PDB file of C-alpha atoms in Angstrom:
ATOM      1  CA  MET A   1     -21.041  74.308 264.172  1.00 46.00           C
ATOM      2  CA  ARG A   2     -23.402  71.378 265.344  1.00 49.00           C
ATOM      3  CA  LYS A   3     -21.368  69.055 267.577  1.00 49.00           C
ATOM      4  CA  PRO A   4     -22.255  65.494 267.569  1.00 51.00           C
ATOM      5  CA  LEU A   5     -24.937  63.625 269.413  1.00 47.00           C
ATOM      6  CA  ASP A   6     -22.137  62.488 272.272  1.00 50.00           C
ATOM      7  CA  GLY A   7     -20.767  65.866 272.849  1.00 54.00           C
ATOM      8  CA  VAL A   8     -17.405  65.118 271.521  1.00 51.00           C
ATOM      9  CA  GLU A   9     -15.895  67.182 268.734  1.00 55.00           C
ATOM     10  CA  ARG A  10     -13.581  65.184 266.598  1.00 50.00           C
ATOM     11  CA  PRO A  11     -11.369  66.443 264.224  1.00 52.00           C
ATOM     12  CA  LYS A  12     -11.335  66.551 260.408  1.00 50.00           C
ATOM     13  CA  VAL A  13      -9.945  64.063 258.562  1.00 45.00           C
ATOM     14  CA  GLN A  14      -9.054  65.257 254.785  1.00 46.00           C
ATOM     15  CA  ILE A  15      -9.593  62.357 252.318  1.00 39.00           C
ATOM     16  CA  ARG A  16      -6.484  62.694 249.537  1.00 47.00           C
ATOM     17  CA  ASN A  17      -6.832  61.407 245.965  1.00 47.00           C
ATOM     18  CA  ARG A  18      -3.984  58.610 245.893  1.00 55.00           C
ATOM     19  CA  GLU A  19      -0.671  59.920 244.549  1.00 63.00           C
ATOM     20  CA  LYS A  20       0.583  57.933 241.616  1.00 78.00           C
ATOM     21  CA  ILE A  21       3.935  59.067 239.463  1.00 87.00           C
ATOM     22  CA  THR A  22       4.221  57.130 236.519  1.00 88.00           C
ATOM     23  CA  MET A  23       8.312  56.724 234.960  1.00 89.00           C
ATOM     24  CA  PHE A  24       9.310  55.520 231.658  1.00 88.00           C
ATOM     25  CA  ILE A  25      12.345  53.151 231.887  1.00 90.00           C
ATOM     26  CA  GLY A  26      13.943  52.102 228.758  1.00 86.00           C
ATOM     27  CA  GLN A  27      16.986  50.018 227.039  1.00 85.00           C
ATOM     28  CA  MET A  28      16.521  47.000 229.076  1.00 87.00           C
ATOM     29  CA  PRO A  29      17.498  43.561 227.922  1.00 87.00           C
ATOM     30  CA  TYR A  30      14.746  41.797 225.508  1.00 85.00           C
ATOM     31  CA  ASP A  31      14.506  38.785 228.003  1.00 86.00           C
ATOM     32  CA  THR A  32      13.881  41.385 230.568  1.00 88.00           C
ATOM     33  CA  LYS A  33      10.674  39.995 233.438  1.00 89.00           C
ATOM     34  CA  VAL A  34       8.487  42.225 235.739  1.00 89.00           C
ATOM     35  CA  ASP A  35      10.483  39.630 238.314  1.00 89.00           C
ATOM     36  CA  ASP A  36      13.864  40.850 237.289  1.00 90.00           C
ATOM     37  CA  ILE A  37      12.833  44.776 237.260  1.00 92.00           C
ATOM     38  CA  VAL A  38      11.060  44.700 240.655  1.00 91.00           C
ATOM     39  CA  PRO A  39      13.952  43.449 242.987  1.00 91.00           C
ATOM     40  CA  TRP A  40      16.315  46.005 241.198  1.00 90.00           C
ATOM     41  CA  LEU A  41      14.103  48.812 241.767  1.00 91.00           C
ATOM     42  CA  LYS A  42      13.493  47.790 245.584  1.00 90.00           C
ATOM     43  CA  ALA A  43      17.444  47.553 246.414  1.00 88.00           C
ATOM     44  CA  ILE A  44      17.940  51.172 244.988  1.00 86.00           C
ATOM     45  CA  MET A  45      14.606  52.335 246.888  1.00 87.00           C
ATOM     46  CA  GLN A  46      15.446  50.193 250.035  1.00 86.00           C
ATOM     47  CA  ARG A  47      18.303  52.974 251.300  1.00 84.00           C
ATOM     48  CA  HIS A  48      15.625  55.320 251.245  1.00 86.00           C
ATOM     49  CA  GLY A  49      12.978  53.902 253.074  1.00 87.00           C
ATOM     50  CA  CYS A  50      10.374  53.530 250.499  1.00 88.00           C
ATOM     51  CA  ALA A  51      11.155  49.893 249.288  1.00 86.00           C
ATOM     52  CA  HIS A  52       6.984  49.406 249.137  1.00 89.00           C
ATOM     53  CA  ASP A  53       6.256  52.370 247.393  1.00 91.00           C
ATOM     54  CA  ILE A  54       5.850  50.622 243.706  1.00 91.00           C
ATOM     55  CA  ASP A  55       2.464  50.409 242.384  1.00 89.00           C
ATOM     56  CA  ALA A  56       2.607  48.343 239.523  1.00 89.00           C
ATOM     57  CA  VAL A  57       4.908  47.529 236.513  1.00 90.00           C
ATOM     58  CA  ARG A  58       3.652  47.440 232.963  1.00 87.00           C
ATOM     59  CA  LEU A  59       6.015  45.840 230.491  1.00 86.00           C
ATOM     60  CA  ALA A  60       5.788  47.327 226.400  1.00 81.00           C
ATOM     61  CA  GLY A  61       4.533  44.382 224.350  1.00 68.00           C
ATOM     62  CA  SER A  62       1.659  42.246 224.136  1.00 48.00           C
ATOM     63  CA  GLY A  63       0.471  40.067 227.483  1.00 47.00           C
ATOM     64  CA  ASN A  64      -1.813  37.472 224.942  1.00 46.00           C
ATOM     65  CA  SER A  65       0.687  36.976 222.307  1.00 48.00           C
ATOM     66  CA  ASN A  66       4.324  35.634 221.502  1.00 53.00           C
ATOM     67  CA  LYS A  67       5.670  39.109 220.422  1.00 61.00           C
ATOM     68  CA  GLN A  68       8.755  39.988 222.235  1.00 72.00           C
ATOM     69  CA  PHE A  69       9.205  42.348 224.848  1.00 78.00           C
ATOM     70  CA  LYS A  70      10.020  45.703 223.486  1.00 79.00           C
ATOM     71  CA  GLY A  71      13.083  46.900 225.981  1.00 84.00           C
ATOM     72  CA  PHE A  72      10.970  49.301 228.118  1.00 86.00           C
ATOM     73  CA  ALA A  73       8.587  49.552 230.656  1.00 87.00           C
ATOM     74  CA  PHE A  74       6.424  51.693 232.567  1.00 89.00           C
ATOM     75  CA  VAL A  75       6.734  52.203 236.461  1.00 90.00           C
ATOM     76  CA  ASP A  76       3.577  53.601 238.645  1.00 90.00           C
ATOM     77  CA  PHE A  77       4.933  54.687 241.911  1.00 91.00           C
ATOM     78  CA  LYS A  78       2.882  55.723 245.308  1.00 90.00           C
ATOM     79  CA  THR A  79       4.920  58.917 246.059  1.00 90.00           C
ATOM     80  CA  ARG A  80       7.016  61.484 244.158  1.00 90.00           C
ATOM     81  CA  LYS A  81       9.785  60.872 246.753  1.00 91.00           C
ATOM     82  CA  ALA A  82      10.310  57.016 245.076  1.00 91.00           C
ATOM     83  CA  ALA A  83      10.246  58.435 241.097  1.00 90.00           C
ATOM     84  CA  ASN A  84      12.830  61.138 241.994  1.00 90.00           C
ATOM     85  CA  ILE A  85      15.244  58.394 243.643  1.00 91.00           C
ATOM     86  CA  VAL A  86      14.849  56.100 240.692  1.00 90.00           C
ATOM     87  CA  LYS A  87      15.140  58.723 238.530  1.00 88.00           C
ATOM     88  CA  LYS A  88      18.651  59.381 239.539  1.00 88.00           C
ATOM     89  CA  PHE A  89      19.711  56.048 238.392  1.00 88.00           C
ATOM     90  CA  HIS A  90      19.263  57.067 234.859  1.00 85.00           C
ATOM     91  CA  GLY A  91      21.989  55.709 233.006  1.00 84.00           C
ATOM     92  CA  THR A  92      23.229  52.988 235.451  1.00 86.00           C
ATOM     93  CA  LEU A  93      23.843  49.318 234.703  1.00 87.00           C
ATOM     94  CA  PHE A  94      20.453  47.365 234.786  1.00 88.00           C
ATOM     95  CA  ARG A  95      21.057  43.124 233.783  1.00 86.00           C
ATOM     96  CA  GLY A  96      24.737  44.176 231.903  1.00 84.00           C
ATOM     97  CA  ARG A  97      22.832  47.272 230.246  1.00 85.00           C
ATOM     98  CA  LYS A  98      22.440  51.343 230.889  1.00 84.00           C
ATOM     99  CA  VAL A  99      19.102  51.455 230.875  1.00 87.00           C
ATOM    100  CA  SER A 100      17.021  54.880 230.414  1.00 86.00           C
ATOM    101  CA  VAL A 101      14.832  56.414 233.588  1.00 88.00           C
ATOM    102  CA  GLU A 102      12.521  59.523 233.169  1.00 86.00           C
ATOM    103  CA  ASP A 103       9.428  61.222 233.583  1.00 83.00           C
ATOM    104  CA  CYS A 104       6.298  59.841 231.556  1.00 74.00           C
ATOM    105  CA  ARG A 105       3.432  62.474 231.312  1.00 57.00           C
ATOM    106  CA  ARG A 106       1.299  60.946 228.880  1.00 48.00           C
ATOM    107  CA  LYS A 107      -2.410  60.652 230.395  1.00 45.00           C
ATOM    108  CA  VAL A 108      -3.364  57.493 228.885  1.00 41.00           C
ATOM    109  CA  TYR A 109      -0.412  55.521 231.193  1.00 42.00           C
ATOM    110  CA  VAL A 110      -1.129  57.655 234.239  1.00 43.00           C
ATOM    111  CA  ASP A 111      -4.895  57.036 234.443  1.00 44.00           C
ATOM    112  CA  SER A 112      -6.547  54.569 236.787  1.00 42.00           C
ATOM    113  CA  LYS A 113      -7.130  51.054 235.521  1.00 46.00           C
ATOM    114  CA  ASN A 114     -10.457  51.374 235.179  1.00 47.00           C
ATOM    115  CA  ASP A 115      -9.977  54.608 232.729  1.00 45.00           C
ATOM    116  CA  ARG A 116      -7.324  52.269 230.736  1.00 44.00           C
ATOM    117  CA  SER A 117      -9.611  49.510 230.269  1.00 44.00           C
ATOM    118  CA  SER A 118     -12.024  51.790 228.804  1.00 41.00           C
ATOM    119  CA  SER A 119      -9.510  53.600 226.229  1.00 40.00           C
ATOM    120  CA  GLY A 120      -8.117  50.525 224.961  1.00 41.00           C
ATOM    121  CA  LEU A 121      -5.403  49.073 227.201  1.00 40.00           C
ATOM    122  CA  LYS A 122      -6.622  45.544 228.185  1.00 43.00           C
ATOM    123  CA  LYS A 123      -7.160  45.637 231.975  1.00 41.00           C
ATOM    124  CA  GLY A 124      -4.833  43.216 233.904  1.00 41.00           C
ATOM    125  CA  SER A 125      -2.408  42.443 231.028  1.00 42.00           C
ATOM    126  CA  GLY A 126       0.374  44.021 232.605  1.00 43.00           C
ATOM    127  CA  PHE A 127       1.736  45.035 229.601  1.00 45.00           C
ATOM    128  CA  VAL A 128       1.155  48.577 227.484  1.00 50.00           C
ATOM    129  CA  LYS A 129      -0.344  48.521 224.217  1.00 56.00           C
ATOM    130  CA  GLN A 130       1.667  49.182 221.080  1.00 62.00           C
ATOM    131  CA  LEU A 131       0.357  51.559 219.038  1.00 72.00           C
ATOM    132  CA  THR A 132       2.455  51.710 215.963  1.00 79.00           C
ATOM    133  CA  GLY A 133       4.063  48.351 214.577  1.00 80.00           C
ATOM    134  CA  THR A 134       7.887  48.165 214.664  1.00 80.00           C
ATOM    135  CA  ASP A 135       8.531  47.737 210.920  1.00 84.00           C
ATOM    136  CA  THR A 136       5.909  51.092 210.396  1.00 87.00           C
ATOM    137  CA  VAL A 137       8.010  52.805 212.898  1.00 87.00           C
ATOM    138  CA  GLU A 138      11.133  51.706 210.775  1.00 89.00           C
ATOM    139  CA  ASN A 139       9.754  52.939 207.710  1.00 90.00           C
ATOM    140  CA  LEU A 140       8.607  56.178 208.620  1.00 93.00           C
ATOM    141  CA  VAL A 141      12.205  56.631 209.846  1.00 92.00           C
ATOM    142  CA  LYS A 142      13.516  55.466 206.428  1.00 93.00           C
ATOM    143  CA  ASP A 143      11.615  58.051 205.044  1.00 93.00           C
ATOM    144  CA  ILE A 144      12.062  61.010 207.074  1.00 93.00           C
ATOM    145  CA  CYS A 145      15.700  60.495 206.671  1.00 93.00           C
ATOM    146  CA  ASN A 146      15.533  59.873 202.643  1.00 93.00           C
ATOM    147  CA  THR A 147      14.075  63.449 202.554  1.00 93.00           C
ATOM    148  CA  SER A 148      16.150  64.977 205.013  1.00 91.00           C
ATOM    149  CA  ASP A 149      18.550  65.760 201.828  1.00 90.00           C
ATOM    150  CA  GLY A 150      21.345  64.015 203.911  1.00 90.00           C
ATOM    151  CA  VAL A 151      20.655  65.947 207.527  1.00 91.00           C
ATOM    152  CA  LEU A 152      19.186  62.919 208.961  1.00 92.00           C
ATOM    153  CA  ALA A 153      20.578  59.394 209.386  1.00 91.00           C
ATOM    154  CA  LEU A 154      19.346  56.106 210.682  1.00 90.00           C
ATOM    155  CA  THR A 155      21.862  55.851 213.526  1.00 89.00           C
ATOM    156  CA  ASP A 156      20.621  59.342 214.968  1.00 91.00           C
ATOM    157  CA  PHE A 157      17.627  57.337 216.032  1.00 90.00           C
ATOM    158  CA  ASP A 158      18.500  54.785 218.890  1.00 87.00           C
ATOM    159  CA  ASP A 159      16.837  52.042 220.566  1.00 81.00           C
ATOM    160  CA  GLN A 160      14.990  53.860 223.234  1.00 80.00           C
ATOM    161  CA  LEU A 161      13.735  56.573 220.988  1.00 86.00           C
ATOM    162  CA  ARG A 162      12.598  53.913 218.553  1.00 85.00           C
ATOM    163  CA  SER A 163      10.856  52.175 221.078  1.00 80.00           C
ATOM    164  CA  PHE A 164       8.841  54.869 222.209  1.00 83.00           C
ATOM    165  CA  PHE A 165       7.848  56.224 218.609  1.00 87.00           C
ATOM    166  CA  SER A 166       6.236  52.386 218.811  1.00 83.00           C
ATOM    167  CA  VAL A 167       3.658  53.556 221.747  1.00 80.00           C
ATOM    168  CA  LEU A 168       2.558  56.722 219.766  1.00 84.00           C
ATOM    169  CA  PRO A 169      -0.608  56.619 217.106  1.00 85.00           C
ATOM    170  CA  LYS A 170       0.779  57.032 213.901  1.00 88.00           C
ATOM    171  CA  ASP A 171      -0.586  60.382 212.856  1.00 89.00           C
ATOM    172  CA  VAL A 172       1.546  61.361 215.937  1.00 89.00           C
ATOM    173  CA  LEU A 173       4.442  59.558 215.370  1.00 91.00           C
ATOM    174  CA  SER A 174       4.652  61.305 211.833  1.00 92.00           C
ATOM    175  CA  ALA A 175       4.305  64.683 213.021  1.00 93.00           C
ATOM    176  CA  ALA A 176       6.944  64.249 215.176  1.00 93.00           C
ATOM    177  CA  LEU A 177       9.399  63.495 212.939  1.00 95.00           C
ATOM    178  CA  GLN A 178       8.440  66.018 210.389  1.00 94.00           C
ATOM    179  CA  SER A 179       9.034  68.106 213.800  1.00 94.00           C
ATOM    180  CA  ILE A 180      12.154  66.520 213.798  1.00 94.00           C
ATOM    181  CA  LYS A 181      13.137  66.983 210.430  1.00 94.00           C
ATOM    182  CA  LYS A 182      12.532  70.811 210.761  1.00 93.00           C
ATOM    183  CA  GLN A 183      14.738  71.118 213.984  1.00 93.00           C
ATOM    184  CA  ALA A 184      17.635  68.588 212.907  1.00 92.00           C
ATOM    185  CA  THR A 185      19.950  71.180 212.166  1.00 92.00           C
ATOM    186  CA  LYS A 186      19.668  72.443 215.491  1.00 92.00           C
ATOM    187  CA  ALA A 187      20.403  69.131 217.728  1.00 91.00           C
ATOM    188  CA  PRO A 188      24.140  68.714 219.238  1.00 91.00           C
ATOM    189  CA  PRO A 189      26.348  66.279 217.470  1.00 89.00           C
ATOM    190  CA  ALA A 190      26.844  64.047 220.232  1.00 88.00           C
ATOM    191  CA  ARG A 191      23.452  64.604 221.481  1.00 89.00           C
ATOM    192  CA  LYS A 192      21.193  63.777 218.736  1.00 90.00           C
ATOM    193  CA  ALA A 193      18.793  60.900 220.019  1.00 89.00           C
ATOM    194  CA  GLN A 194      17.877  63.254 223.179  1.00 89.00           C
ATOM    195  CA  TYR A 195      17.403  66.380 221.505  1.00 93.00           C
ATOM    196  CA  PHE A 196      14.944  64.207 219.130  1.00 93.00           C
ATOM    197  CA  MET A 197      13.409  62.570 222.349  1.00 91.00           C
ATOM    198  CA  GLY A 198      12.507  65.898 223.904  1.00 91.00           C
ATOM    199  CA  ILE A 199      10.663  66.935 220.180  1.00 93.00           C
ATOM    200  CA  THR A 200       8.563  63.683 220.124  1.00 91.00           C
ATOM    201  CA  LYS A 201       7.602  64.260 223.910  1.00 89.00           C
ATOM    202  CA  LYS A 202       6.439  67.919 223.139  1.00 89.00           C
ATOM    203  CA  VAL A 203       4.437  66.759 219.951  1.00 89.00           C
ATOM    204  CA  SER A 204       2.959  64.077 221.802  1.00 86.00           C
ATOM    205  CA  ARG A 205       2.067  65.891 224.890  1.00 85.00           C
ATOM    206  CA  GLN A 206       0.233  68.990 222.452  1.00 85.00           C
ATOM    207  CA  TYR A 207      -1.513  65.718 220.999  1.00 83.00           C
ATOM    208  CA  TRP A 208      -2.928  64.340 224.269  1.00 78.00           C
ATOM    209  CA  GLU A 209      -4.052  67.762 225.769  1.00 80.00           C
ATOM    210  CA  LYS A 210      -5.605  68.327 222.177  1.00 80.00           C
ATOM    211  CA  ARG A 211      -7.477  65.500 222.602  1.00 74.00           C
ATOM    212  CA  ALA A 212      -8.361  65.959 226.492  1.00 73.00           C
ATOM    213  CA  ALA A 213      -9.932  69.161 225.756  1.00 76.00           C
ATOM    214  CA  ARG A 214     -11.925  67.848 222.632  1.00 74.00           C
ATOM    215  CA  ARG A 215     -13.628  65.617 225.456  1.00 67.00           C
ATOM    216  CA  GLY A 216     -13.768  68.077 227.932  1.00 62.00           C
ATOM    217  CA  GLU A 217     -11.441  66.722 230.430  1.00 49.00           C
TER     218      GLU A 217
END
């Protein structure tokens, strides 16, 4: 091994890619702002010494229009420790409502800002792009219920599930609903929405994995 010109050997410095964990936080009040979410998260994380591990908060909606906040957000954390701490607060109260806190594995929401910008999410907007309109989501849900021979009902799809539907491409949502229809009889009666969310995430994950494979990513 060659020594530096000054004859002093120095330890090698390993440069690691910055860790970033994205979490889905849903069922929040529709008048929620980023300034409401960040202090709440910091209060949770302060007790564990990672209050500064929040990287970004992206609200579902459109930053350049008067569209209402959709009730959920994607939050980037700098460490897995911080994400795991916040995940434990699934089902706790935030501004008077029980929130859902779950892992988010959709590639389009965990890419760098430059990658998100090139894939259609406007850089710097602070909002997640809605890929399927609310009316379209409602119509697709109604159609699948009407063709399920009474197995599915509109009440089986809660606000969190419908909100997640809106960030899926329409063809992916249609495929997820068909899969839900096929497996509806297996759903636990008291946990149908959670069971259907699992099916939806599986269909969504398969879609993004296939898309990445086609691109050679």
